[in-house]
Amino acid sequence: GAGVSQSPSNKVTEKGKDVELRCDPISGHTALYWYRQSLGQGLEFLIYFQGNSAPDKSGLPSDRFSAERTGGSVSTLTIQRTQQEDSAVYLCASSLGAGVSYEQYFGPGTRLTVT
Amino acid sequence: AQSVSQHNHHVILSEAASLELGCNYSYGGTVNLFWYVQYPGQHLQLLLKYFSGDPLVKGIKGFEAEFIKSKFSFNLRKPSVQWSDTAEYFCAVNARGSGNTGKLIFGQGTTLQVKP
């Protein structure tokens, strides 16, 4: 079966531009998570969706970051006015249910480079 | 706040050597514990997990980990490593209890290099 997919796999953008990163979770998975993997900070949680709502946005680093999820499926992470410190690999994960006892399945990530 | 500490950042072993990667966490409540692995060019995948019960858990590819509650530790072990175990290993926790979302808190990762 299909796993979590993310697009694009690589994105190079100029400082100040906006970018959109897409995540397609495993079909039927109600929970969706975004994480960021960067050299200086390791793997950090960004935001959690249950269905289309985001009860936990505590990891978003600034108001330039936002995310939405539609139809309980696809999610888009948007970064406005990108900065060089936004360069990282953005990972999406999904799980069958909400809460702590469900395994999260990770996508391949989107490598974002801000020049 | 929760935190996870992995003691070794870079480990180099020869094939057939034994492996132990340290992981300690800081959290006042009950947690679930995980080890994830990221092979070169591949995405993160789950090696093993501990939710409850027997504190010695076995995962894929011959890996095991032991939860020692008194030490807040969840060390990963393998008796005999192979070249194909070369990868980055991440320890992670999430907090149990109502209202918790399952978000994972990761350690900094350990890069394991196995020499043939």
Short mmCIF file of C-alpha atoms in Angstrom, two decimals:
data_model
loop_
_atom_site.label_atom_id
_atom_site.label_comp_id
_atom_site.label_asym_id
_atom_site.label_seq_id
_atom_site.Cartn_x
_atom_site.Cartn_y
_atom_site.Cartn_z
CA GLY A 1 0.00 0.00 0.00
CA ALA A 2 0.96 3.59 -0.47
CA GLY A 3 2.85 5.31 2.29
CA VAL A 4 2.99 8.97 3.19
CA SER A 5 4.01 11.06 0.21
CA GLN A 6 5.37 14.58 0.14
CA SER A 7 5.98 17.05 -2.64
CA PRO A 8 8.14 18.54 -3.84
CA SER A 9 11.07 16.40 -2.77
CA ASN A 10 13.40 19.38 -3.11
CA LYS A 11 12.67 23.08 -3.17
CA VAL A 12 15.12 25.90 -3.64
CA THR A 13 13.75 29.36 -3.10
CA GLU A 14 15.03 32.86 -2.70
CA LYS A 15 14.88 34.61 0.63
CA GLY A 16 11.61 36.46 1.01
CA LYS A 17 9.55 34.20 -1.24
CA ASP A 18 6.62 32.10 -0.03
CA VAL A 19 6.65 28.32 -0.33
CA GLU A 20 4.04 25.58 -0.01
CA LEU A 21 4.88 22.04 0.98
CA ARG A 22 2.38 19.25 0.48
CA CYS A 23 1.72 16.06 2.41
CA ASP A 24 -0.51 13.16 1.38
CA PRO A 25 -1.05 10.91 4.38
CA ILE A 26 -1.85 7.22 4.32
CA SER A 27 -5.49 6.72 3.38
CA GLY A 28 -7.68 6.47 6.46
CA HIS A 29 -5.17 8.03 8.82
CA THR A 30 -6.92 10.71 10.81
CA ALA A 31 -3.89 12.19 12.56
CA LEU A 32 -1.21 14.14 10.72
CA TYR A 33 1.98 15.70 12.04
CA TRP A 34 4.58 18.03 10.60
CA TYR A 35 8.17 17.98 11.83
CA ARG A 36 11.32 19.80 10.79
CA GLN A 37 14.79 18.30 10.64
CA SER A 38 17.62 20.80 10.61
CA LEU A 39 21.32 20.63 11.37
CA GLY A 40 21.28 22.83 14.39
CA GLN A 41 17.97 21.79 15.93
CA GLY A 42 17.55 18.12 15.14
CA LEU A 43 13.99 16.85 14.65
CA GLU A 44 11.34 19.24 15.94
CA PHE A 45 7.58 18.99 16.10
CA LEU A 46 5.71 21.74 14.26
CA ILE A 47 1.97 21.06 14.19
CA TYR A 48 -0.59 18.30 14.70
CA PHE A 49 -3.88 17.79 12.89
CA GLN A 50 -6.78 15.62 13.95
CA GLY A 51 -9.11 15.58 10.99
CA ASN A 52 -9.11 19.11 9.62
CA SER A 53 -8.48 20.86 12.90
CA ALA A 54 -5.13 21.65 14.44
CA PRO A 55 -5.38 21.35 18.22
CA ASP A 56 -1.63 21.65 18.66
CA LYS A 57 0.30 24.33 16.81
CA SER A 58 2.81 24.80 19.56
CA GLY A 59 5.85 23.95 17.44
CA LEU A 60 5.36 26.52 14.69
CA PRO A 61 8.43 28.76 15.05
CA SER A 62 6.85 32.03 13.92
CA ASP A 63 3.69 33.50 12.42
CA ARG A 64 5.29 33.10 8.99
CA PHE A 65 4.46 29.41 9.27
CA SER A 66 0.93 28.12 8.77
CA ALA A 67 -0.68 24.86 7.79
CA GLU A 68 -4.03 23.58 6.77
CA ARG A 69 -5.62 20.25 6.10
CA THR A 70 -8.61 19.72 3.88
CA GLY A 71 -11.03 16.82 3.63
CA GLY A 72 -9.25 15.12 6.48
CA SER A 73 -6.53 14.18 4.05
CA VAL A 74 -3.99 16.37 2.25
CA SER A 75 -2.12 18.95 4.27
CA THR A 76 -0.18 22.00 3.13
CA LEU A 77 2.51 23.73 5.14
CA THR A 78 3.08 27.31 4.03
CA ILE A 79 6.09 29.41 4.88
CA GLN A 80 5.79 33.09 4.06
CA ARG A 81 8.72 35.41 3.48
CA THR A 82 11.22 32.61 3.80
CA GLN A 83 14.45 33.16 5.68
CA GLN A 84 17.74 31.28 5.47
CA GLU A 85 17.12 29.71 8.87
CA ASP A 86 14.04 28.02 7.39
CA SER A 87 16.34 25.75 5.37
CA ALA A 88 15.65 22.23 6.60
CA VAL A 89 13.97 18.96 5.72
CA TYR A 90 10.25 19.14 6.44
CA LEU A 91 8.77 15.79 7.38
CA CYS A 92 5.16 14.76 7.47
CA ALA A 93 3.84 11.78 9.43
CA SER A 94 0.41 10.25 9.76
CA SER A 95 -1.16 7.80 12.15
CA LEU A 96 -4.34 5.78 12.24
CA GLY A 97 -5.75 7.55 15.25
CA ALA A 98 -5.29 10.39 17.58
CA GLY A 99 -3.17 10.21 20.65
CA VAL A 100 -0.11 8.52 21.89
CA SER A 101 -0.66 4.85 21.20
CA TYR A 102 -0.63 4.95 17.44
CA GLU A 103 2.50 4.50 15.37
CA GLN A 104 3.45 7.43 13.18
CA TYR A 105 4.49 6.71 9.61
CA PHE A 106 6.85 9.21 8.06
CA GLY A 107 7.10 10.50 4.54
CA PRO A 108 10.36 11.07 2.66
CA GLY A 109 10.43 14.77 3.43
CA THR A 110 10.82 17.96 1.46
CA ARG A 111 14.30 19.48 1.51
CA LEU A 112 13.92 23.25 1.53
CA THR A 113 16.89 25.44 0.71
CA VAL A 114 16.54 29.19 1.08
CA THR A 115 19.24 31.14 -0.78
CA ALA B 1 8.90 20.19 29.33
CA GLN B 2 9.95 16.92 27.84
CA SER B 3 13.44 16.41 26.49
CA VAL B 4 15.43 13.51 25.11
CA SER B 5 19.17 13.13 25.27
CA GLN B 6 21.25 10.77 23.17
CA HIS B 7 24.75 10.42 24.54
CA ASN B 8 26.60 9.41 21.42
CA HIS B 9 26.52 11.60 18.36
CA HIS B 10 28.73 9.50 16.13
CA VAL B 11 29.62 5.85 16.64
CA ILE B 12 31.98 3.82 14.48
CA LEU B 13 32.04 0.04 14.80
CA SER B 14 33.40 -2.90 12.91
CA GLU B 15 31.05 -5.60 11.68
CA ALA B 16 30.11 -8.15 14.34
CA ALA B 17 30.77 -5.70 17.16
CA SER B 18 28.08 -5.17 19.75
CA LEU B 19 26.11 -1.94 19.82
CA GLU B 20 24.57 0.05 22.62
CA LEU B 21 23.19 3.54 22.04
CA GLY B 22 22.18 5.53 25.06
CA CYS B 23 18.94 7.45 25.43
CA ASN B 24 17.66 9.31 28.47
CA TYR B 25 14.51 11.35 28.71
CA SER B 26 13.21 13.98 31.03
CA TYR B 27 9.51 14.07 31.84
CA GLY B 28 7.53 13.94 35.04
CA GLY B 29 4.75 11.71 33.79
CA THR B 30 4.30 8.50 31.88
CA VAL B 31 5.73 8.22 28.40
CA ASN B 32 5.82 5.97 25.41
CA LEU B 33 9.29 5.37 24.00
CA PHE B 34 10.49 4.81 20.47
CA TRP B 35 13.60 4.22 18.41
CA TYR B 36 13.48 5.31 14.79
CA VAL B 37 16.11 4.66 12.12
CA GLN B 38 16.93 6.59 8.98
CA TYR B 39 19.02 4.68 6.47
CA PRO B 40 20.96 6.74 3.91
CA GLY B 41 18.56 8.21 1.39
CA GLN B 42 15.50 6.71 3.07
CA HIS B 43 12.80 8.05 5.32
CA LEU B 44 12.41 7.57 9.03
CA GLN B 45 11.08 4.19 10.03
CA LEU B 46 10.17 2.67 13.36
CA LEU B 47 12.65 0.19 14.85
CA LEU B 48 10.80 -0.57 18.05
CA LYS B 49 8.50 0.93 20.65
CA TYR B 50 7.61 0.56 24.30
CA PHE B 51 4.16 1.38 25.61
CA SER B 52 3.81 -0.89 28.64
CA GLY B 53 4.51 -4.39 29.90
CA ASP B 54 7.84 -6.18 29.51
CA PRO B 55 10.51 -3.47 29.64
CA LEU B 56 12.69 -5.41 27.22
CA VAL B 57 11.31 -4.90 23.75
CA LYS B 58 12.44 -6.46 20.53
CA GLY B 59 12.26 -4.73 17.20
CA ILE B 60 13.12 -5.37 13.62
CA LYS B 61 16.52 -6.50 12.34
CA GLY B 62 17.67 -7.92 15.66
CA PHE B 63 17.48 -4.70 17.63
CA GLU B 64 16.20 -4.55 21.19
CA ALA B 65 15.83 -1.88 23.84
CA GLU B 66 15.35 -1.91 27.56
CA PHE B 67 13.24 0.59 29.45
CA ILE B 68 14.67 1.31 32.90
CA LYS B 69 12.15 3.55 34.61
CA SER B 70 14.36 4.43 37.55
CA LYS B 71 17.04 5.71 35.21
CA PHE B 72 14.68 7.34 32.68
CA SER B 73 16.57 5.40 30.05
CA PHE B 74 15.72 3.46 26.91
CA ASN B 75 18.99 2.21 25.47
CA LEU B 76 19.14 0.48 22.11
CA ARG B 77 21.20 -2.67 21.68
CA LYS B 78 22.23 -5.14 19.03
CA PRO B 79 24.61 -8.02 19.75
CA SER B 80 26.30 -8.05 16.35
CA VAL B 81 26.06 -5.18 13.89
CA GLN B 82 26.20 -5.47 10.13
CA TRP B 83 27.40 -3.02 7.51
CA SER B 84 23.74 -2.54 6.53
CA ASP B 85 23.04 -1.08 9.98
CA THR B 86 24.87 2.08 8.97
CA ALA B 87 22.25 4.77 9.56
CA GLU B 88 21.11 7.53 11.85
CA TYR B 89 19.21 6.46 14.94
CA PHE B 90 16.73 8.60 16.83
CA CYS B 91 15.26 8.05 20.25
CA ALA B 92 11.85 9.66 20.82
CA VAL B 93 9.14 9.93 23.45
CA ASN B 94 5.58 11.09 23.66
CA ALA B 95 3.60 11.85 26.75
CA ARG B 96 0.73 9.61 27.74
CA GLY B 97 -2.47 10.77 29.29
CA SER B 98 -5.61 12.55 28.25
CA GLY B 99 -5.15 15.62 26.13
CA ASN B 100 -1.82 14.51 24.77
CA THR B 101 -1.62 14.59 21.03
CA GLY B 102 1.03 11.99 20.37
CA LYS B 103 3.60 14.48 19.16
CA LEU B 104 7.07 13.02 19.32
CA ILE B 105 10.00 14.63 21.06
CA PHE B 106 13.22 13.45 19.48
CA GLY B 107 16.79 13.21 20.63
CA GLN B 108 19.54 14.72 18.53
CA GLY B 109 20.26 11.45 16.79
CA THR B 110 23.26 9.13 16.64
CA THR B 111 25.05 8.41 13.41
CA LEU B 112 26.24 4.82 13.31
CA GLN B 113 28.93 3.87 10.83
CA VAL B 114 29.71 0.18 10.50
CA LYS B 115 32.96 -0.70 8.78
CA PRO B 116 32.97 -3.91 6.76
#
